[in-house]
Coordinates of C-alpha atoms and ligand atoms in Angstrom, one line a residue:
M1 CA 113.6 93.8 107.8
K2 CA 116.1 95.9 109.5
V3 CA 116.0 99.6 109.3
E4 CA 119.5 99.6 107.8
E5 CA 118.4 97.2 105.0
L6 CA 115.3 99.3 104.3
K7 CA 117.8 102.3 103.9
N8 CA 119.9 100.5 101.6
K9 CA 116.8 99.5 99.7
F10 CA 115.6 103.3 99.5
V11 CA 119.3 104.0 97.9
E12 CA 119.0 101.0 95.5
V13 CA 115.7 102.4 94.2
Y14 CA 116.1 106.3 94.4
G15 CA 120.0 106.8 94.9
E16 CA 122.0 108.4 97.7
G17 CA 120.9 111.6 100.0
E18 CA 119.2 112.1 103.2
I19 CA 116.5 109.7 104.0
S20 CA 113.6 110.1 106.6
G21 CA 111.8 107.0 108.1
F22 CA 108.2 106.7 109.6
F23 CA 106.4 103.5 110.8
S24 CA 102.7 103.4 111.7
P25 CA 101.0 99.9 113.0
G26 CA 98.2 97.6 112.0
R27 CA 95.7 96.9 114.7
V28 CA 93.8 94.0 116.4
N29 CA 90.2 95.0 117.9
L30 CA 89.8 93.2 121.2
I31 CA 85.9 93.9 121.2
G32 CA 83.5 96.6 119.5
E33 CA 83.1 95.4 116.1
H34 CA 80.8 97.1 113.4
T35 CA 80.1 99.7 115.7
D36 CA 82.5 102.5 114.6
Y37 CA 80.4 103.7 111.6
N38 CA 77.4 103.8 114.1
G39 CA 78.9 106.3 116.4
G40 CA 79.6 103.4 118.9
F41 CA 82.6 102.2 121.1
V42 CA 85.5 100.2 119.9
F43 CA 88.3 99.0 121.7
P44 CA 91.3 97.9 119.4
C45 CA 95.0 97.9 120.1
A46 CA 98.0 99.3 117.7
L47 CA 100.5 96.3 116.9
S48 CA 103.9 95.9 116.6
F49 CA 104.0 95.2 113.0
G50 CA 102.6 97.9 110.4
T51 CA 104.2 99.7 107.6
Y52 CA 107.4 101.4 107.0
C53 CA 107.6 104.5 104.7
L54 CA 110.8 106.0 103.8
V55 CA 110.9 109.5 102.1
R56 CA 112.7 112.0 100.5
K57 CA 112.0 115.2 98.4
N58 CA 113.1 115.4 94.8
N59 CA 113.7 118.3 92.5
E60 CA 111.7 116.6 89.7
N61 CA 108.0 117.7 90.7
V62 CA 107.0 114.1 90.7
F63 CA 105.8 111.7 93.3
R64 CA 107.1 108.2 93.3
F65 CA 105.8 105.4 94.7
A66 CA 107.4 102.1 95.3
S67 CA 107.1 99.1 97.7
L68 CA 109.1 96.0 98.7
N69 CA 105.9 94.0 98.9
V70 CA 104.5 94.9 95.4
E71 CA 106.0 94.9 92.0
N72 CA 104.0 97.8 90.8
S73 CA 105.3 101.2 91.2
E74 CA 103.9 104.6 90.1
E75 CA 105.3 108.1 89.2
L76 CA 102.7 111.0 89.2
T77 CA 103.1 114.7 88.5
L78 CA 101.9 117.1 91.1
D79 CA 98.7 118.1 89.4
K80 CA 97.8 114.3 89.6
L81 CA 97.9 114.0 93.5
T82 CA 94.0 114.2 93.7
T83 CA 93.0 111.7 91.0
P84 CA 92.6 108.1 91.9
L85 CA 94.1 105.5 90.1
D86 CA 92.5 102.2 88.8
K87 CA 90.5 100.4 91.4
G88 CA 92.9 97.8 93.2
N89 CA 96.0 99.8 92.6
W90 CA 97.8 99.8 95.9
V91 CA 99.2 103.4 95.4
N92 CA 95.5 104.6 95.9
Y93 CA 96.0 104.3 99.9
P94 CA 99.0 106.6 99.9
L95 CA 97.9 108.7 97.1
G96 CA 94.3 109.2 98.7
T97 CA 95.7 110.4 101.7
I98 CA 98.0 112.7 100.1
A99 CA 95.0 114.1 98.3
Q100 CA 93.5 115.2 101.5
F101 CA 96.5 117.5 102.4
V102 CA 95.9 119.2 98.9
K103 CA 92.4 119.4 99.4
S104 CA 92.6 120.8 102.6
G105 CA 94.7 123.6 101.5
H106 CA 98.2 122.4 102.1
E107 CA 100.6 123.5 99.5
I108 CA 102.8 120.7 98.1
N109 CA 105.5 122.5 96.3
A110 CA 107.9 119.5 95.7
G111 CA 108.0 116.0 94.5
V112 CA 108.7 113.0 96.8
D113 CA 110.1 109.7 96.5
F114 CA 108.5 107.1 99.0
L115 CA 109.4 103.6 99.5
F116 CA 107.1 101.4 101.6
Y117 CA 107.7 98.0 103.3
G118 CA 104.7 96.3 105.4
N119 CA 104.9 93.4 107.6
V120 CA 101.1 93.2 108.3
P121 CA 100.0 90.3 106.4
N122 CA 97.6 91.6 103.6
G123 CA 94.0 90.6 103.9
A124 CA 94.0 89.5 107.3
G125 CA 92.0 92.0 108.8
L126 CA 94.7 93.7 110.8
S127 CA 94.5 96.9 108.9
S128 CA 97.5 96.9 106.7
S129 CA 95.8 99.8 104.3
A130 CA 95.1 101.9 107.6
S131 CA 98.9 101.4 108.3
L132 CA 99.5 102.3 105.2
E133 CA 97.5 105.5 105.1
I134 CA 98.6 106.7 108.5
A135 CA 102.4 106.0 107.7
T136 CA 102.1 108.2 104.6
A137 CA 100.2 111.0 106.3
V138 CA 102.7 111.0 109.2
A139 CA 105.5 111.4 106.7
V140 CA 103.9 114.1 104.6
N141 CA 103.0 115.9 107.5
D142 CA 106.7 116.0 108.8
L143 CA 108.3 116.3 105.4
F144 CA 106.6 119.6 104.7
G145 CA 106.2 120.6 108.1
F146 CA 102.4 121.1 107.8
G147 CA 101.8 120.6 111.7
V148 CA 98.5 119.0 111.2
D149 CA 97.6 117.3 114.5
Q150 CA 97.6 113.6 114.8
V151 CA 93.6 113.1 115.1
D152 CA 93.2 115.1 111.7
L153 CA 96.0 112.8 110.2
V154 CA 93.7 110.1 111.3
K155 CA 90.7 111.3 109.6
M156 CA 92.7 111.8 106.3
G157 CA 93.4 108.4 106.5
Q158 CA 89.7 107.4 106.8
K159 CA 88.8 109.8 103.8
A160 CA 91.3 108.4 101.7
E161 CA 89.6 104.9 102.1
H162 CA 86.4 106.4 101.6
E163 CA 87.5 108.3 98.3
F164 CA 90.3 106.3 96.7
A165 CA 89.2 102.8 97.9
G166 CA 85.3 103.2 98.0
V167 CA 84.9 101.7 101.3
N168 CA 82.7 103.8 103.7
C169 CA 84.8 102.6 106.8
G170 CA 84.5 103.9 110.2
I171 CA 87.2 105.7 112.0
M172 CA 88.6 102.6 114.2
D173 CA 91.4 101.2 112.1
Q174 CA 93.1 104.7 111.1
F175 CA 92.4 105.9 114.8
A176 CA 94.3 102.9 116.2
S177 CA 97.0 103.0 113.7
G178 CA 97.7 106.7 114.5
M179 CA 96.9 107.1 118.0
G180 CA 97.9 103.5 119.5
A181 CA 100.2 103.3 122.8
A182 CA 102.3 100.5 123.8
D183 CA 100.8 98.1 126.1
S184 CA 97.5 99.9 125.9
A185 CA 94.2 99.4 124.3
I186 CA 92.0 102.4 123.0
F187 CA 88.5 102.8 124.4
L188 CA 87.3 104.9 121.6
N189 CA 84.0 106.6 121.4
C190 CA 83.7 107.0 117.8
D191 CA 81.0 109.7 117.9
T192 CA 83.1 112.3 119.8
L193 CA 86.5 110.7 119.3
E194 CA 86.9 110.9 123.0
Y195 CA 89.1 108.2 124.2
E196 CA 91.1 106.6 127.1
L197 CA 94.3 104.4 126.8
V198 CA 93.6 101.5 128.9
P199 CA 96.5 99.4 130.2
V200 CA 96.4 95.8 129.0
K201 CA 98.2 94.1 131.7
L202 CA 97.0 90.4 131.2
D203 CA 98.7 88.4 133.9
G204 CA 99.5 84.9 132.4
V205 CA 97.6 85.4 129.5
K206 CA 98.4 86.3 125.8
I207 CA 96.6 88.0 122.9
V208 CA 96.8 85.4 120.0
I209 CA 95.7 86.5 116.7
S210 CA 94.8 83.5 114.3
N211 CA 95.0 84.4 110.6
T212 CA 92.6 82.0 108.8
N213 CA 94.5 83.0 105.7
S214 CA 91.2 83.2 103.8
P215 CA 91.6 86.9 102.8
H216 CA 88.9 89.5 103.7
S217 CA 88.1 92.0 101.0
L218 CA 86.4 95.0 102.0
G219 CA 86.0 96.2 98.6
S220 CA 83.7 93.4 98.1
G221 CA 80.5 95.4 98.6
E222 CA 79.3 93.6 101.7
Y223 CA 80.6 96.1 104.1
N224 CA 79.2 99.1 102.7
E225 CA 76.0 97.0 102.3
R226 CA 76.2 96.8 106.2
V227 CA 76.7 100.5 106.7
A228 CA 73.4 101.0 104.7
Q229 CA 71.4 98.6 106.6
C230 CA 72.5 100.1 109.9
Q231 CA 71.3 103.6 108.2
A232 CA 67.9 101.8 107.4
A233 CA 67.6 100.5 110.7
V234 CA 67.9 104.4 111.9
E235 CA 65.5 105.6 109.6
A236 CA 63.0 102.8 110.6
L237 CA 63.3 104.0 114.2
K238 CA 63.3 107.8 113.8
P239 CA 59.3 108.1 114.1
Y240 CA 59.7 106.3 117.7
T241 CA 62.7 107.8 119.2
K242 CA 65.2 110.4 119.0
I243 CA 68.0 109.0 116.8
N244 CA 70.7 109.9 114.2
Q245 CA 72.9 106.7 114.5
L246 CA 72.6 103.6 116.3
A247 CA 74.7 104.3 119.0
D248 CA 71.9 106.8 120.2
I249 CA 69.7 103.9 121.3
S250 CA 70.2 101.8 124.4
W251 CA 69.8 98.2 124.4
D252 CA 66.8 98.3 126.8
E253 CA 65.1 100.7 124.5
F254 CA 66.0 98.8 121.2
K255 CA 64.3 95.8 122.9
K256 CA 61.1 97.9 123.4
L257 CA 61.2 99.1 119.8
E258 CA 63.0 96.6 117.6
D259 CA 59.5 95.1 116.2
K260 CA 59.1 98.6 114.5
I261 CA 62.0 97.6 112.2
E262 CA 59.9 95.8 109.6
D263 CA 62.8 94.2 107.6
E264 CA 64.0 91.2 109.4
T265 CA 67.6 91.5 108.2
V266 CA 68.0 95.1 109.1
R267 CA 66.4 94.4 112.7
R268 CA 69.1 91.7 113.0
R269 CA 71.9 93.9 112.0
A270 CA 70.8 96.7 114.4
R271 CA 70.4 94.2 117.1
H272 CA 74.3 93.1 116.8
V273 CA 75.3 96.7 116.7
V274 CA 73.2 98.0 119.5
S275 CA 74.0 94.9 122.1
E276 CA 77.9 95.2 120.5
I277 CA 77.9 98.7 122.1
E278 CA 76.8 97.7 125.4
R279 CA 79.4 94.7 125.4
T280 CA 82.3 96.9 124.4
V281 CA 81.5 99.1 127.7
E282 CA 81.0 96.0 129.8
A283 CA 84.2 94.5 128.7
V284 CA 86.2 97.6 129.4
D285 CA 84.8 97.9 133.0
A286 CA 85.9 94.0 133.1
L287 CA 89.1 94.7 132.0
K288 CA 89.8 97.4 134.1
A289 CA 88.5 95.4 137.0
G290 CA 91.0 92.4 136.3
N291 CA 88.1 90.1 135.5
L292 CA 89.5 88.4 132.4
E293 CA 86.7 85.7 132.6
V294 CA 84.1 88.2 132.2
F295 CA 86.0 89.9 129.1
G296 CA 86.5 86.3 127.5
K297 CA 82.7 85.7 127.6
L298 CA 81.8 89.1 126.0
M299 CA 84.3 88.5 123.3
N300 CA 82.4 85.0 122.7
A301 CA 79.0 86.8 122.7
S302 CA 80.6 89.3 120.2
H303 CA 81.5 86.7 117.8
D304 CA 78.2 85.0 118.1
S305 CA 76.2 88.1 117.3
L306 CA 78.7 89.0 114.5
R307 CA 78.2 85.4 113.0
D308 CA 74.1 85.1 113.6
D309 CA 72.7 88.8 113.2
Y310 CA 75.4 90.6 111.4
E311 CA 76.6 87.5 109.3
V312 CA 79.9 88.6 108.5
T313 CA 82.0 85.8 109.7
G314 CA 81.9 82.9 107.2
N315 CA 83.2 79.1 107.5
E316 CA 86.8 79.7 108.2
L317 CA 86.4 82.3 111.0
D318 CA 83.8 80.2 112.4
A319 CA 85.8 77.3 112.2
M320 CA 88.7 78.8 113.7
V321 CA 86.8 80.1 116.8
E322 CA 84.9 76.9 117.4
E323 CA 88.4 75.2 117.5
A324 CA 89.9 77.7 119.8
R325 CA 87.2 77.6 122.2
K326 CA 87.8 73.7 122.6
I327 CA 91.4 74.4 123.8
E328 CA 91.5 74.4 127.5
G329 CA 93.1 77.8 128.5
V330 CA 91.2 80.0 126.1
I331 CA 89.3 82.6 128.0
G332 CA 87.5 84.1 124.8
S333 CA 87.6 83.9 121.1
R334 CA 86.3 86.1 118.3
M335 CA 86.7 87.2 114.9
T336 CA 88.3 90.7 114.7
G337 CA 88.1 93.4 112.0
G338 CA 85.8 93.8 109.2
G339 CA 85.0 90.0 109.0
F340 CA 84.4 87.9 105.6
G341 CA 87.8 86.1 106.1
G342 CA 90.7 87.6 108.0
S343 CA 91.8 87.0 111.6
T344 CA 90.5 85.8 114.9
V345 CA 91.6 87.1 118.3
S346 CA 91.7 85.1 121.4
L347 CA 92.8 85.3 124.8
V348 CA 94.9 82.2 125.7
K349 CA 96.6 81.5 129.0
D350 CA 100.4 81.4 128.8
E351 CA 100.7 77.4 129.5
A352 CA 98.3 76.9 126.6
V353 CA 99.6 78.9 123.8
D354 CA 101.8 76.0 122.4
D355 CA 99.0 73.8 122.5
F356 CA 96.7 76.1 120.9
I357 CA 98.8 76.9 118.1
Q358 CA 99.5 73.3 117.5
Q359 CA 95.8 72.0 117.9
V360 CA 93.8 74.8 116.3
G361 CA 96.1 74.8 113.6
A362 CA 95.9 71.2 113.1
N363 CA 92.1 71.1 113.3
Y364 CA 91.5 74.2 111.4
K365 CA 93.6 72.8 108.5
K366 CA 91.5 69.6 108.6
R367 CA 88.4 71.4 108.3
T368 CA 89.2 74.0 105.7
Y369 CA 92.4 72.6 104.0
I370 CA 94.0 75.9 104.7
N371 CA 97.1 76.6 106.5
P372 CA 96.6 79.1 109.2
E373 CA 99.2 81.5 110.9
F374 CA 99.5 82.6 114.4
Y375 CA 101.0 85.7 116.1
V376 CA 101.2 86.4 119.6
A377 CA 100.2 90.0 119.6
E378 CA 102.6 92.8 121.1
I379 CA 100.8 96.1 121.6
G380 CA 102.8 98.9 119.6
Q381 CA 102.7 102.7 119.4
G382 CA 101.0 104.6 117.0
G383 CA 102.5 106.2 113.6
H384 CA 105.6 107.9 114.5
K385 CA 109.0 109.1 112.8
I386 CA 111.7 106.7 113.4
F387 CA 114.7 108.6 112.0
Ligands
LIG401 C1 87.0 97.2 109.3 C2 86.5 98.9 109.2 C3 86.6 99.6 110.4 C4 85.5 98.7 111.3 C5 85.6 97.4 111.2 C6 84.5 96.6 111.9 O1 88.1 97.3 109.8 O2 87.7 99.6 108.3 O3 86.3 100.9 110.2 O4 84.0 99.1 110.7 O5 85.7 96.9 110.0 O6 84.5 96.6 113.1

């Protein structure tokens, strides 16, 4: 949808007047999965699709939320800005973000009309919710002139997810949505939040996202269960080494100590995380050296570890990856995001992209009876004002 159309829709819903517009992207993670809440490394990039947020202050001391994607809209008085709505209500994402401004002492002294439009496919594991949070954060920050730093806006988005959606997520999605830069992936240390923008110059290769159309749902509790299992692994290792989070232990040391983790499932969860952190560092080195073959192998190893040790893939993601790897010209393929459905990310040589979409699409459908969708990723810019 074009910006002009969005403005017209805003006028249809709220009437004439000055409007400001903001955009914040979804993300695809190239490697470094389920490492962020363990203080490890991730390597996501912001996409060119995301959430648009159009806003205007009103004189009625109410916050109104409407979306072009969902029917349900809400109107809340200023004293209701820190109270979550019913579980499952999409307004919890923007509201949870606004609540962080209030809670951190920023005075909201006027009502606002919001109109959202997102073109990140919902449930595709491409962070539609983070893009909604960061679009809101950037808009409110600008509208009230709060001057909050972009990284702090990112943290507010993450808190919204914890407090208003009940998902104890790491910082990756909001960070990618807030801090992404065109044609770059973000090599982020999720412990210190130090980061490096690494140019993604893939000569003759495309990043292809395959949406299984099997919606992932982080609210399912499995995500929080993984977070808790990682904490259990840290507790089990504490008597033997100095450790506060799984990122504190190297792969070599982990191999020596892993038998100390008695619970076999918890041990496998930790094995994924510690090995994935190492793979992420190696993958970034490989990309910088222009060695896409190595990068692709590490992507494959990442998926296999998420499938066997972390157990967050499931039939659809595994089928999509298996079919992708059969195509000549595929350099690497793995699930991306939280898992349990959602999307995969593959590096595909230019000349193989059409075959990839056609053959992987047909074979995936044969196996799962679901129609997949494919997108050739364009790496976009993090949350910003558009007008
Ligand atoms: C979800 C979470 C992120 C991250 C990924 C897995 O997208 O929101 O914080 O943990 O899963 O890497």
